[in-house]
mmCIF file with all atom_site columns, C-alpha atoms in Angstrom:
data_model
loop_
_atom_site.group_PDB
_atom_site.id
_atom_site.type_symbol
_atom_site.label_atom_id
_atom_site.label_alt_id
_atom_site.label_comp_id
_atom_site.label_asym_id
_atom_site.label_entity_id
_atom_site.label_seq_id
_atom_site.pdbx_PDB_ins_code
_atom_site.Cartn_x
_atom_site.Cartn_y
_atom_site.Cartn_z
_atom_site.occupancy
_atom_site.B_iso_or_equiv
_atom_site.pdbx_formal_charge
_atom_site.auth_seq_id
_atom_site.auth_comp_id
_atom_site.auth_asym_id
_atom_site.auth_atom_id
_atom_site.pdbx_PDB_model_num
ATOM 1  C CA . MET L 1 1  ? 18.849 -11.081 -13.847 1.00 67.00 ? 130 MET L CA 1
ATOM 2  C CA . THR L 1 2  ? 19.823 -13.205 -10.900 1.00 77.00 ? 131 THR L CA 1
ATOM 3  C CA . GLU L 1 3  ? 17.477 -13.944 -8.029  1.00 81.00 ? 132 GLU L CA 1
ATOM 4  C CA . ARG L 1 4  ? 19.568 -11.670 -5.816  1.00 86.00 ? 133 ARG L CA 1
ATOM 5  C CA . GLN L 1 5  ? 19.207 -8.789  -8.254  1.00 83.00 ? 134 GLN L CA 1
ATOM 6  C CA . SER L 1 6  ? 15.482 -9.441  -8.477  1.00 85.00 ? 135 SER L CA 1
ATOM 7  C CA . ASN L 1 7  ? 15.181 -9.337  -4.685  1.00 88.00 ? 136 ASN L CA 1
ATOM 8  C CA . GLU L 1 8  ? 17.184 -6.099  -4.563  1.00 90.00 ? 137 GLU L CA 1
ATOM 9  C CA . GLN L 1 9  ? 14.899 -4.525  -7.156  1.00 91.00 ? 138 GLN L CA 1
ATOM 10 C CA . GLU L 1 10 ? 11.812 -5.612  -5.192  1.00 92.00 ? 139 GLU L CA 1
ATOM 11 C CA . LEU L 1 11 ? 13.337 -4.031  -2.087  1.00 94.00 ? 140 LEU L CA 1
ATOM 12 C CA . GLN L 1 12 ? 14.014 -0.828  -3.999  1.00 94.00 ? 141 GLN L CA 1
ATOM 13 C CA . ILE L 1 13 ? 10.376 -0.779  -5.181  1.00 94.00 ? 142 ILE L CA 1
ATOM 14 C CA . ALA L 1 14 ? 9.191  -1.209  -1.586  1.00 95.00 ? 143 ALA L CA 1
ATOM 15 C CA . ARG L 1 15 ? 11.361 1.735   -0.484  1.00 95.00 ? 144 ARG L CA 1
ATOM 16 C CA . TYR L 1 16 ? 9.946  3.979   -3.212  1.00 95.00 ? 145 TYR L CA 1
ATOM 17 C CA . ARG L 1 17 ? 6.396  2.948   -2.229  1.00 95.00 ? 146 ARG L CA 1
ATOM 18 C CA . ILE L 1 18 ? 7.093  4.000   1.362   1.00 95.00 ? 147 ILE L CA 1
ATOM 19 C CA . LEU L 1 19 ? 8.476  7.338   0.167   1.00 95.00 ? 148 LEU L CA 1
ATOM 20 C CA . GLU L 1 20 ? 5.447  7.765   -2.079  1.00 93.00 ? 149 GLU L CA 1
ATOM 21 C CA . ARG L 1 21 ? 3.093  7.368   0.922   1.00 93.00 ? 150 ARG L CA 1
ATOM 22 C CA . GLU L 1 22 ? 5.114  9.654   3.186   1.00 95.00 ? 151 GLU L CA 1
ATOM 23 C CA . VAL L 1 23 ? 5.833  12.539  0.839   1.00 95.00 ? 152 VAL L CA 1
ATOM 24 C CA . THR L 1 24 ? 3.616  15.616  1.138   1.00 94.00 ? 153 THR L CA 1
ATOM 25 C CA . ASP L 1 25 ? 4.470  17.348  -2.130  1.00 96.00 ? 154 ASP L CA 1
ATOM 26 C CA . PRO L 1 26 ? 1.989  16.283  -4.852  1.00 94.00 ? 155 PRO L CA 1
ATOM 27 C CA . LEU L 1 27 ? 4.575  16.557  -7.629  1.00 96.00 ? 156 LEU L CA 1
ATOM 28 C CA . ALA L 1 28 ? 7.061  14.429  -5.712  1.00 95.00 ? 157 ALA L CA 1
ATOM 29 C CA . ALA L 1 29 ? 4.336  11.863  -5.005  1.00 94.00 ? 158 ALA L CA 1
ATOM 30 C CA . HIS L 1 30 ? 3.469  11.703  -8.694  1.00 95.00 ? 159 HIS L CA 1
ATOM 31 C CA . LEU L 1 31 ? 7.112  11.317  -9.710  1.00 96.00 ? 160 LEU L CA 1
ATOM 32 C CA . LEU L 1 32 ? 7.634  8.560   -7.135  1.00 96.00 ? 161 LEU L CA 1
ATOM 33 C CA . HIS L 1 33 ? 4.504  6.824   -8.404  1.00 95.00 ? 162 HIS L CA 1
ATOM 34 C CA . ASP L 1 34 ? 5.923  6.922   -11.940 1.00 96.00 ? 163 ASP L CA 1
ATOM 35 C CA . ILE L 1 35 ? 9.240  5.528   -10.712 1.00 95.00 ? 164 ILE L CA 1
ATOM 36 C CA . VAL L 1 36 ? 7.481  2.667   -8.922  1.00 95.00 ? 165 VAL L CA 1
ATOM 37 C CA . SER L 1 37 ? 5.390  1.919   -12.018 1.00 95.00 ? 166 SER L CA 1
ATOM 38 C CA . ASP L 1 38 ? 8.467  1.839   -14.253 1.00 95.00 ? 167 ASP L CA 1
ATOM 39 C CA . LEU L 1 39 ? 10.411 -0.386  -11.862 1.00 93.00 ? 168 LEU L CA 1
ATOM 40 C CA . GLU L 1 40 ? 7.481  -2.806  -11.542 1.00 93.00 ? 169 GLU L CA 1
ATOM 41 C CA . ALA L 1 41 ? 7.044  -2.961  -15.314 1.00 93.00 ? 170 ALA L CA 1
ATOM 42 C CA . ASN L 1 42 ? 10.747 -3.634  -15.750 1.00 90.00 ? 171 ASN L CA 1
ATOM 43 C CA . LEU L 1 43 ? 10.654 -6.392  -13.137 1.00 90.00 ? 172 LEU L CA 1
ATOM 44 C CA . ARG L 1 44 ? 7.621  -8.017  -14.826 1.00 90.00 ? 173 ARG L CA 1
ATOM 45 C CA . LYS L 1 45 ? 9.330  -7.820  -18.224 1.00 89.00 ? 174 LYS L CA 1
ATOM 46 C CA . ILE L 1 46 ? 12.467 -9.482  -16.881 1.00 84.00 ? 175 ILE L CA 1
ATOM 47 C CA . ALA L 1 47 ? 10.421 -12.188 -15.146 1.00 82.00 ? 176 ALA L CA 1
ATOM 48 C CA . LYS L 1 48 ? 8.478  -12.858 -18.342 1.00 85.00 ? 177 LYS L CA 1
ATOM 49 C CA . THR L 1 49 ? 11.708 -13.124 -20.338 1.00 82.00 ? 178 THR L CA 1
ATOM 50 C CA . ALA L 1 50 ? 13.164 -15.498 -17.758 1.00 75.00 ? 179 ALA L CA 1
ATOM 51 C CA . GLU L 1 51 ? 10.032 -17.668 -17.968 1.00 77.00 ? 180 GLU L CA 1
ATOM 52 C CA . ALA L 1 52 ? 10.316 -17.796 -21.763 1.00 73.00 ? 181 ALA L CA 1
ATOM 53 C CA . VAL L 1 53 ? 13.966 -18.829 -21.546 1.00 71.00 ? 182 VAL L CA 1
ATOM 54 C CA . THR L 1 54 ? 13.143 -21.503 -18.981 1.00 70.00 ? 183 THR L CA 1
ATOM 55 C CA . ALA L 1 55 ? 10.281 -22.796 -21.128 1.00 67.00 ? 184 ALA L CA 1
ATOM 56 C CA . ALA L 1 56 ? 12.581 -22.947 -24.149 1.00 62.00 ? 185 ALA L CA 1
ATOM 57 C CA . ASP L 1 57 ? 15.166 -24.844 -22.128 1.00 62.00 ? 186 ASP L CA 1
ATOM 58 C CA . ASP L 1 58 ? 12.505 -27.268 -20.905 1.00 61.00 ? 187 ASP L CA 1
ATOM 59 C CA . ALA L 1 59 ? 11.271 -27.863 -24.450 1.00 57.00 ? 188 ALA L CA 1
ATOM 60 C CA . GLY L 1 60 ? 14.375 -29.847 -25.224 1.00 61.00 ? 189 GLY L CA 1
ATOM 61 C CA . PRO L 1 61 ? 17.128 -29.400 -27.733 1.00 60.00 ? 190 PRO L CA 1
ATOM 62 C CA . GLY L 1 62 ? 16.532 -26.798 -30.340 1.00 59.00 ? 191 GLY L CA 1
ATOM 63 C CA . LEU L 1 63 ? 18.732 -25.855 -33.224 1.00 60.00 ? 192 LEU L CA 1
ATOM 64 C CA . ASP L 1 64 ? 22.324 -26.920 -33.033 1.00 60.00 ? 193 ASP L CA 1
ATOM 65 C CA . LEU L 1 65 ? 24.203 -23.646 -33.318 1.00 64.00 ? 194 LEU L CA 1
ATOM 66 C CA . ARG L 1 66 ? 27.666 -25.172 -33.313 1.00 68.00 ? 195 ARG L CA 1
ATOM 67 C CA . PRO L 1 67 ? 29.727 -24.498 -36.428 1.00 69.00 ? 196 PRO L CA 1
ATOM 68 C CA . PHE L 1 68 ? 29.310 -27.129 -39.096 1.00 67.00 ? 197 PHE L CA 1
ATOM 69 C CA . SER L 1 69 ? 32.344 -29.258 -39.794 1.00 64.00 ? 198 SER L CA 1
ATOM 70 C CA . PRO L 1 70 ? 31.871 -31.813 -42.548 1.00 66.00 ? 199 PRO L CA 1
ATOM 71 C CA . ARG L 1 71 ? 33.257 -35.264 -42.024 1.00 67.00 ? 200 ARG L CA 1
ATOM 72 C CA . LEU L 1 72 ? 35.890 -36.216 -44.516 1.00 61.00 ? 201 LEU L CA 1
#
């Protein structure tokens, strides 16, 4: 996920939070709360994955996944 996509998702979460506070129907409020919770969990999961990838990149070279070609 790019930083732009992350920012857009954070903005979407903020919009749902506003709706959640403004809505008067208890069922709608509960559903909006669930949506916000799911979006936040997804954003945290993506951030955690991105951190793991960055940490792996910072760790240095790992396995060489290029095809093996023996020298003749």
